[in-house]
Coordinates of C-alpha atoms in Angstrom, one line a residue:
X1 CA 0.0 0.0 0.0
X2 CA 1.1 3.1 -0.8
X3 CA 2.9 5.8 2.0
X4 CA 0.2 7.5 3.9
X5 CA -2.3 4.9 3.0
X6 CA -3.0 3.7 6.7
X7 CA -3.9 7.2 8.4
X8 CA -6.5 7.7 5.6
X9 CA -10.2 9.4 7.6
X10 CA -13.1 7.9 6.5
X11 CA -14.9 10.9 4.7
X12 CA -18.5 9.4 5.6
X13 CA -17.4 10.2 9.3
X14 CA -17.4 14.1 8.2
X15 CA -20.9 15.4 8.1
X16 CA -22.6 18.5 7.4
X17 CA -22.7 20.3 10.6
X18 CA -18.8 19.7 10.9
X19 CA -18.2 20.8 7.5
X20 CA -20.1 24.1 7.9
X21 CA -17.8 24.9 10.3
X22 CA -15.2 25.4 8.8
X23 CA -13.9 29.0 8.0
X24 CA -13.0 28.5 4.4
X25 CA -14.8 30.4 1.7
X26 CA -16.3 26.9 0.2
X27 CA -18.2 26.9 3.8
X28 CA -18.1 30.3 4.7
X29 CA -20.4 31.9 2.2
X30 CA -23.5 29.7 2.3
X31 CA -25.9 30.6 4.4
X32 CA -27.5 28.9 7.0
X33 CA -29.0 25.3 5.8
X34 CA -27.4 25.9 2.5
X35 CA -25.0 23.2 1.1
X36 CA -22.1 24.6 -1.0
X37 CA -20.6 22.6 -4.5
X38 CA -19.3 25.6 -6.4
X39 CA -15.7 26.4 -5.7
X40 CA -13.3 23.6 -6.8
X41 CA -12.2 22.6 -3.2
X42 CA -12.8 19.0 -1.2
X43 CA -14.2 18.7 1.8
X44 CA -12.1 15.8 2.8
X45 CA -9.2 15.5 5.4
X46 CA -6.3 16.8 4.5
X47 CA -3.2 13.6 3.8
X48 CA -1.2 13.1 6.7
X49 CA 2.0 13.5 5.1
X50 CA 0.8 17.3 4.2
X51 CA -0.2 18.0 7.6
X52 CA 3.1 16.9 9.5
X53 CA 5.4 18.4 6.8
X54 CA 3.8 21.9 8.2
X55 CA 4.2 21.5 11.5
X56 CA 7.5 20.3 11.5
X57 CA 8.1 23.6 9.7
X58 CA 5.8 25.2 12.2
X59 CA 8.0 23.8 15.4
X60 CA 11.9 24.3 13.8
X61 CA 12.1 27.1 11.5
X62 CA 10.0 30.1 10.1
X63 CA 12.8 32.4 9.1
X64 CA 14.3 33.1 5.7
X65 CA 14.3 29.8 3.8
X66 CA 18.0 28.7 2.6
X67 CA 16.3 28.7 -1.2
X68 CA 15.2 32.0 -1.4
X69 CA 18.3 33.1 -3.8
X70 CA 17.8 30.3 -5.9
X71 CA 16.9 29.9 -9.5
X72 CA 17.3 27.0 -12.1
X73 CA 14.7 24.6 -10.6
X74 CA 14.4 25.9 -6.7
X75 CA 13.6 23.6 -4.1
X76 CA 10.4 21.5 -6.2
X77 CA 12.5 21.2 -9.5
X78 CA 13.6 17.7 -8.5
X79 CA 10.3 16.9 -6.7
X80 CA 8.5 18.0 -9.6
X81 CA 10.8 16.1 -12.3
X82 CA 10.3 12.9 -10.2
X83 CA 6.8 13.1 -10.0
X84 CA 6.0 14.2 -13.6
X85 CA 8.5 10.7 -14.9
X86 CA 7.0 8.3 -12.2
X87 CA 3.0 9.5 -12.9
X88 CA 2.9 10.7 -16.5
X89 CA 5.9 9.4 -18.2
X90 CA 7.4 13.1 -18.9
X91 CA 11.1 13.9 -18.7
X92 CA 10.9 17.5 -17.5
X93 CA 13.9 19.0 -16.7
X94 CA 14.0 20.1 -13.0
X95 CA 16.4 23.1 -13.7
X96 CA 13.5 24.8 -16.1
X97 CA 11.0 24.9 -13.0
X98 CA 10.1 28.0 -11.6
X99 CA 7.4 28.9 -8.3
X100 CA 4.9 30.9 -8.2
X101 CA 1.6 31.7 -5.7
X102 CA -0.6 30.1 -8.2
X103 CA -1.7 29.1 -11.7
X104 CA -3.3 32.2 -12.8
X105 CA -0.1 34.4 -11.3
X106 CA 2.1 31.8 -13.4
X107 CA 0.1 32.7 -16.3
X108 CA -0.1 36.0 -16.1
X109 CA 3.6 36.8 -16.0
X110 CA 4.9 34.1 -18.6
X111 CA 2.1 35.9 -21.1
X112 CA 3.7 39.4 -19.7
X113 CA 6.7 38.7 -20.8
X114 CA 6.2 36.0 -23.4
X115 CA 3.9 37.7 -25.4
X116 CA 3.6 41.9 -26.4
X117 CA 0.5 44.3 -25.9
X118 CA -2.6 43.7 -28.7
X119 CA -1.2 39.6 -29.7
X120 CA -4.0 37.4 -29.7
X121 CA -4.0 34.7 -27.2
X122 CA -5.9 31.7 -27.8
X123 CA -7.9 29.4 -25.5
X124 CA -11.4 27.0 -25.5
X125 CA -14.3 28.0 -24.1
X126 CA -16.1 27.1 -21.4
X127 CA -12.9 28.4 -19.4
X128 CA -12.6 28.7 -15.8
X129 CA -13.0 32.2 -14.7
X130 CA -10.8 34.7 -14.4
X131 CA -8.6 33.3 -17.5
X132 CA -10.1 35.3 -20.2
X133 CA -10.7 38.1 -18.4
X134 CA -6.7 38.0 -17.1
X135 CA -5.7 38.0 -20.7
X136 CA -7.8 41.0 -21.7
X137 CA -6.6 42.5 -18.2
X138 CA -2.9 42.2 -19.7
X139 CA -3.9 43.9 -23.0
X140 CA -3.7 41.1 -25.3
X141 CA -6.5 40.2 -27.2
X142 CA -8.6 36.6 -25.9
X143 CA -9.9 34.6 -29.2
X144 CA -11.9 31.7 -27.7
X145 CA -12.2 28.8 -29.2
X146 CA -16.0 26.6 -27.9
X147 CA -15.7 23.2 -27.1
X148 CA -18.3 21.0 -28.7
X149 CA -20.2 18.7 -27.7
X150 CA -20.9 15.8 -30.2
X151 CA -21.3 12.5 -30.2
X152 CA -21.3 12.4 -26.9
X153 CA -18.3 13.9 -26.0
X154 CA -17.0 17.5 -25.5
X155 CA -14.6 18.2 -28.8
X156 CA -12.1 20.6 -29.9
X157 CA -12.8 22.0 -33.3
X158 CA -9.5 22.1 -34.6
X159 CA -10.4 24.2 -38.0
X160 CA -11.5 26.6 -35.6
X161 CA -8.5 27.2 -33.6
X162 CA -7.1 27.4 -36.7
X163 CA -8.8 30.1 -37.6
X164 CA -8.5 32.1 -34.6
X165 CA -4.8 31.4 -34.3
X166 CA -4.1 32.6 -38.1
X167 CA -6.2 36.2 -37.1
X168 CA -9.1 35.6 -39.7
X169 CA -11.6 38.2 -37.6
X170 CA -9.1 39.7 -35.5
X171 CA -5.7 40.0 -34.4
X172 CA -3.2 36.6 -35.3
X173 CA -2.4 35.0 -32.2
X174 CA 1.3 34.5 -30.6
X175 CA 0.2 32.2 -27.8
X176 CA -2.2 29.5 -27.1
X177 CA -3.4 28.7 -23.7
X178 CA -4.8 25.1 -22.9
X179 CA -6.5 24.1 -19.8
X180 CA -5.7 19.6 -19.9
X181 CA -7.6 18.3 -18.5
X182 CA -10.9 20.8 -18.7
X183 CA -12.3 22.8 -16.4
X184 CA -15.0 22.7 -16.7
X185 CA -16.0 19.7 -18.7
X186 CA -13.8 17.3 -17.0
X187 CA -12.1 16.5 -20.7
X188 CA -8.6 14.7 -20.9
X189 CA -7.5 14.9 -24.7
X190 CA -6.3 11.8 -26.8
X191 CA -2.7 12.4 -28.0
X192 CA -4.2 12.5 -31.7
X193 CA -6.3 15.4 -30.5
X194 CA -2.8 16.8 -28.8
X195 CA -0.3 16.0 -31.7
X196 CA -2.7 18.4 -34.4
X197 CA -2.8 21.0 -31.8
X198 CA 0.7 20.8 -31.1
X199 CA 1.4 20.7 -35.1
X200 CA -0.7 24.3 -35.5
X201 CA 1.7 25.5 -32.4
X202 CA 4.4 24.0 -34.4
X203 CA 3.2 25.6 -37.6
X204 CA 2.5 29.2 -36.3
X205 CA 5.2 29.4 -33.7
X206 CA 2.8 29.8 -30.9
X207 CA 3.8 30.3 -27.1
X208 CA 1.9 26.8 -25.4
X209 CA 0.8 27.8 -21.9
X210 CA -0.6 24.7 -20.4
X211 CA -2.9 24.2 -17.1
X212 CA -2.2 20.7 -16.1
X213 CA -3.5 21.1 -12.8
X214 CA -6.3 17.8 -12.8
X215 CA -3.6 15.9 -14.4
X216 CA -3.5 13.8 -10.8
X217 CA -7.3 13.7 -11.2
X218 CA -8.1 11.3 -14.1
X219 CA -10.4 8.4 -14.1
X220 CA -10.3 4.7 -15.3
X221 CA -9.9 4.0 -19.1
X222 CA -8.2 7.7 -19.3
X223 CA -4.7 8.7 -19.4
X224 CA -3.2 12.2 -19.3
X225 CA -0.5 12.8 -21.6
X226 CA 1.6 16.4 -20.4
X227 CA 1.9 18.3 -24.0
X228 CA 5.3 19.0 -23.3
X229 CA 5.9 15.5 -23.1
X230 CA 5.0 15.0 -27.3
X231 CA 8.5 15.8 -28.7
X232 CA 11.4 18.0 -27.5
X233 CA 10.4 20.5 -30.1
X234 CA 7.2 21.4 -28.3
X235 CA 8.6 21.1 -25.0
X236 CA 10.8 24.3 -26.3
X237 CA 7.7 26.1 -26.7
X238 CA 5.7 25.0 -23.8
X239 CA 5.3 26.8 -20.5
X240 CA 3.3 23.7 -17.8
X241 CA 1.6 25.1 -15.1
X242 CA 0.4 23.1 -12.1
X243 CA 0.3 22.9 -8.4
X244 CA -1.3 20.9 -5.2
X245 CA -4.8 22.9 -5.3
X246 CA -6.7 20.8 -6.7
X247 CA -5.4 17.2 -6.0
X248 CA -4.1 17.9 -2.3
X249 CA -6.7 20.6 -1.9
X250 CA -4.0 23.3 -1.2
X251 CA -5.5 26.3 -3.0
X252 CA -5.1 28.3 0.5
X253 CA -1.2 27.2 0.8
X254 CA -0.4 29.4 -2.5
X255 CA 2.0 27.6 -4.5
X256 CA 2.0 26.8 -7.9
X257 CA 5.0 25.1 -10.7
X258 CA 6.1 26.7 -13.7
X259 CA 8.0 24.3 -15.7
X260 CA 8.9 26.9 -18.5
X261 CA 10.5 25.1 -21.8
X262 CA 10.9 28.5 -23.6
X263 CA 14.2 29.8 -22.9
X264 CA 13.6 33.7 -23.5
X265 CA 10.9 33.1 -21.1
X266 CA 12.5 31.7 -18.7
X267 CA 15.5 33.9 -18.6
X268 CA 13.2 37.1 -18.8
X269 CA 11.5 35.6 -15.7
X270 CA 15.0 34.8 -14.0
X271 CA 15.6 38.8 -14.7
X272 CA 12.2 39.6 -12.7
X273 CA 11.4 36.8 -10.4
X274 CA 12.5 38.3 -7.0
X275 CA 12.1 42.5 -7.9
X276 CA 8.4 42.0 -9.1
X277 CA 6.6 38.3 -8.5
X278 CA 7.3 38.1 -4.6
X279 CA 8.3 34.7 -3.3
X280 CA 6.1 31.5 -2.4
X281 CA 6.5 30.6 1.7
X282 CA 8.6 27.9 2.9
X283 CA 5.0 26.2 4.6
X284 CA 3.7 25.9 0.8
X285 CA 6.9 24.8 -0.3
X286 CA 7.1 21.9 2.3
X287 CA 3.3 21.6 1.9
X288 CA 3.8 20.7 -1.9
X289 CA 6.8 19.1 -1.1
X290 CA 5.0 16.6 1.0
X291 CA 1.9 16.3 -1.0
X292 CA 4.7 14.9 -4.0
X293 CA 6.2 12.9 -2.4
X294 CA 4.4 11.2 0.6
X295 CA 0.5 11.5 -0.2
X296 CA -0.1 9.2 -3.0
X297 CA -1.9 6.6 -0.5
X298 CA -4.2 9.4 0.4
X299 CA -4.6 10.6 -3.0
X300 CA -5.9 6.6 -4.2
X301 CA -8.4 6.5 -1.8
X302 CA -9.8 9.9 -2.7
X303 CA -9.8 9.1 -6.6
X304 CA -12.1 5.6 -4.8
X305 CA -14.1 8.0 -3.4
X306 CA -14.7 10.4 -6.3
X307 CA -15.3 7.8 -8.8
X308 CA -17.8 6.5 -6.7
X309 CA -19.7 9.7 -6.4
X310 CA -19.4 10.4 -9.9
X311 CA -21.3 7.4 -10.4
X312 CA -23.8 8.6 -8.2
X313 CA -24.2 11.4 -10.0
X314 CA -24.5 10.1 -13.1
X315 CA -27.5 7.7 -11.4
X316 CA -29.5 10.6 -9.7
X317 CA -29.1 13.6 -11.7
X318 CA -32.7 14.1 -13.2
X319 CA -33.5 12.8 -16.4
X320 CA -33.7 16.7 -18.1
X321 CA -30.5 17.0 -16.7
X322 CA -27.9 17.0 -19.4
X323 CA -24.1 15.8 -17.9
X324 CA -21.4 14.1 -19.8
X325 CA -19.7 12.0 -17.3
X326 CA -16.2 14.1 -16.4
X327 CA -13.4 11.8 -17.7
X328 CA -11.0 13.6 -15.0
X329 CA -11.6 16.2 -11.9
X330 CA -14.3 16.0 -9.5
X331 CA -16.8 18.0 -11.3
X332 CA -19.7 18.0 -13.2
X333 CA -20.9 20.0 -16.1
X334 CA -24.9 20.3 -15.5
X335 CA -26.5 20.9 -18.8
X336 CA -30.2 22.8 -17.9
X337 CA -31.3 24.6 -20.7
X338 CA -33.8 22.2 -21.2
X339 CA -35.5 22.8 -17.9
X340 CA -36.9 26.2 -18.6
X341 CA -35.0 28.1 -15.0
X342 CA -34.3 31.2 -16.7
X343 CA -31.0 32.8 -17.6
X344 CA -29.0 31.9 -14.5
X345 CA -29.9 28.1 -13.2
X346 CA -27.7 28.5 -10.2
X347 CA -29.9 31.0 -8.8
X348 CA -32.9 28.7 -8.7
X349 CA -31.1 25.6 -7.1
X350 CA -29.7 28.1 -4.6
X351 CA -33.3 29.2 -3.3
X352 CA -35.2 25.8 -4.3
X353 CA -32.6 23.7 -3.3
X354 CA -30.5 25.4 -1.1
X355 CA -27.6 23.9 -3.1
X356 CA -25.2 26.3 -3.8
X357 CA -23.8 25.6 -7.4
X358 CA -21.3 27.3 -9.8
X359 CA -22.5 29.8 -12.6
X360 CA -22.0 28.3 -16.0
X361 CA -22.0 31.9 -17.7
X362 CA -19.2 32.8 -15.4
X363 CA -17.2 30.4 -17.9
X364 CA -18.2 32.6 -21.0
X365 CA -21.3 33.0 -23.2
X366 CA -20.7 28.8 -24.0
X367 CA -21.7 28.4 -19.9
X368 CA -25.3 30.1 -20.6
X369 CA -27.6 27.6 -19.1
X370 CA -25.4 25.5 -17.1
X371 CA -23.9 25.4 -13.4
X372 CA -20.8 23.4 -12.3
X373 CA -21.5 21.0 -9.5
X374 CA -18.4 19.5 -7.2
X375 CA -18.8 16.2 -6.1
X376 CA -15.6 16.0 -3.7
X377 CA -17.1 15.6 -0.3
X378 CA -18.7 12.7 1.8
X379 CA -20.6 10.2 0.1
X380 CA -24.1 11.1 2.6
X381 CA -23.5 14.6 2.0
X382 CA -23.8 14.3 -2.0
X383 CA -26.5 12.0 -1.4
X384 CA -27.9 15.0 0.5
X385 CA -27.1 17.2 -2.1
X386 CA -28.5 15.5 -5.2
X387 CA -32.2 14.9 -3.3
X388 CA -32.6 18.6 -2.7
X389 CA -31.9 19.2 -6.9
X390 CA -34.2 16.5 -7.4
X391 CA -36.4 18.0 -4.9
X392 CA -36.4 21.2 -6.3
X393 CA -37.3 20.0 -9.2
X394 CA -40.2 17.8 -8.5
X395 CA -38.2 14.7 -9.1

């Protein structure tokens, strides 16, 4: 069994008046009686490896960490190389990692720096808020790209990104930027689907700014394949971002992983780094640190867990309820149009149901009509959860 296995808390021993006591913002916002699944964080214990890596941190030493002048890889880039050849098969070279507080800070300066005032910057849509608006934020121009659904399965459309990339009703792009697996459709591409999007980066020299940050997060008869991992040539032109949010459930540690293939990026962000980005804590480093490289027993029996709830979504969503079953990440897609609950859904299953869901239009115009729902909590409490939707809506 795997390290950390052992000390692993039964999540159906956590109930709801527990949960809402804690003082995170997943809890904190919902009202009395209300039962939160919007924000992307789980409600399950937190691995034993993670917590006793900050304490020990906690009782020896808080001052000035012995890494702080470091560049070329920091104190993750061999943590990170390890775990990205053991999991996924990818060769990353520890010396090309960088830290920063998170994914959307990571993405905002390689872009800064990577890419100049009015370029286009390419991404698919539904996207996780506050991508697109970042991008537009920075001065470069976002040129979304829908995902489709067909066939029963959410698509890229590959002559569209095309399209968009080569400036056909707008400005050309210089960068791409590819959230694998998707928030918020729970997508994990094929490598035919990667190899033609990494030939049109190929073919347009594109900047390839990936979010990898489910990548721990994929279900059975699914594989994640890291883009930079296709050939050396596009892991020259391929910034991977990721952290522990999602899988360790350490969004409030602030750390995320730059692994930044591009050379003139990575030097222009060695010239920066410590003047204008700030520095990640030594807690989040030995959090992440921790979560790499002693919480893979814990992380097993959660992915037990969330496939187990996915299937009991998929068995008691209502009928009019469109989902497509999320081939990674512990959340689902909620399709509503059907059900006739006007232009924002969530705001009906909030007072019918007192379920508080995510927004689909907060994901762009392609979210109109549908909410997010996260599954990652205690068996009885999604049970809960689903009977009050159903409720709701006279199910």
């Amino acid at each position: 069994m795997s390290a950390g296995a052992a000390e692993w808390t039964d999540p159906d021993s956590l109930d709801i008046a527990t949960l809402s006591r804690r003082d995170g913002e997943k809890w904190a916002v919902a009202k009395d009686g209300v039962l939160p699944a919007w924000v992307a964080d789980m409600d399950f214990p937190i691995a034993p490896a993670i917590r006793e890596a900050v304490l020990r941190r906690v009782d020896t030493d808080l001052g000035y960490p012995a890494w702080y002048d470091m560049s070329e890889g920091g104190p993750l880039g061999e943590v990170f190389a390890r775990r990205m050849h053991r999991r996924h098969g990818f060769a990353a070279d520890p010396t090309h990692v960088r830290l920063f507080t998170d994914i959307n800070q990571a993405m905002q300066v390689v872009l800064q720096l990577g890419t100049a005032p009015g370029d286009g910057v390419a991404l698919h849509t539904p996207v996780c808020p506050p991508f697109e608006q970042t991008i537009g934020k920075l001065g470069r121009v976002p040129r979304t790209v829908p995902i489709r659904l067909r066939e029963g399965e959410w698509r890229i459309d590959i002559d569209r990104l095309r399209d968009e990339v080569m400036g056909r009703q707008g400005p050309p792009c210089r960068a791409l930027f590819l959230v694998n697996p998707h928030n918020p459709t729970g997508r994990v591409l094929r490598r035919d689907e990667l190899l033609e999007i990494a030939a049109l980066a190929v073919e347009h020299d594109l900047l390839v700014v990936v979010d990898e940050v489910h990548a721990d997060l994929v279900h059975p008869g699914h594989r994640h394949i890291p883009f930079a991992s296709l050939s050396d040539e596009i892991a020259e032109r391929t910034v991977t971002l990721t952290s522990g949010s999602k899988t360790f459930n350490l969004a409030g540690v602030r750390c995320a992983v730059a692994h930044i293939g591009v050379k003139a990026v990575r030097e222009a962000v060695d010239d920066h780094q410590g003047l204008l980005f700030g520095q990640v804590s030594a807690l989040a480093v030995d959090a992440l640190k921790a979560a790499w490289t002693g919480a893979d027993g814990w992380l097993d029996q959660v992915m037990t867990v969330l496939r187990r709830n996915r299937d009991t979504v998929a068995e008691h969503l209502p009928p009019q309820v469109g989902c497509v079953l999320p081939e990674a990440t512990y959340l689902a897609w909620l399709d509503c149009r059907a059900l006739g609950l006007g232009e924002e859904p969530s705001d009906f299953f909030a007072r019918e149901a007192k379920v508080l869901l995510m927004p689909g239009s907060l994901f762009g115009s392609e979210g109109e009509g549908f909410v997010r729902l996260n599954f990652a909590t205690p068996p009885p409490v999604l049970a809960e959860l689903l009977r009050r939707i159903r409720g709701a809506l006279g199910c």
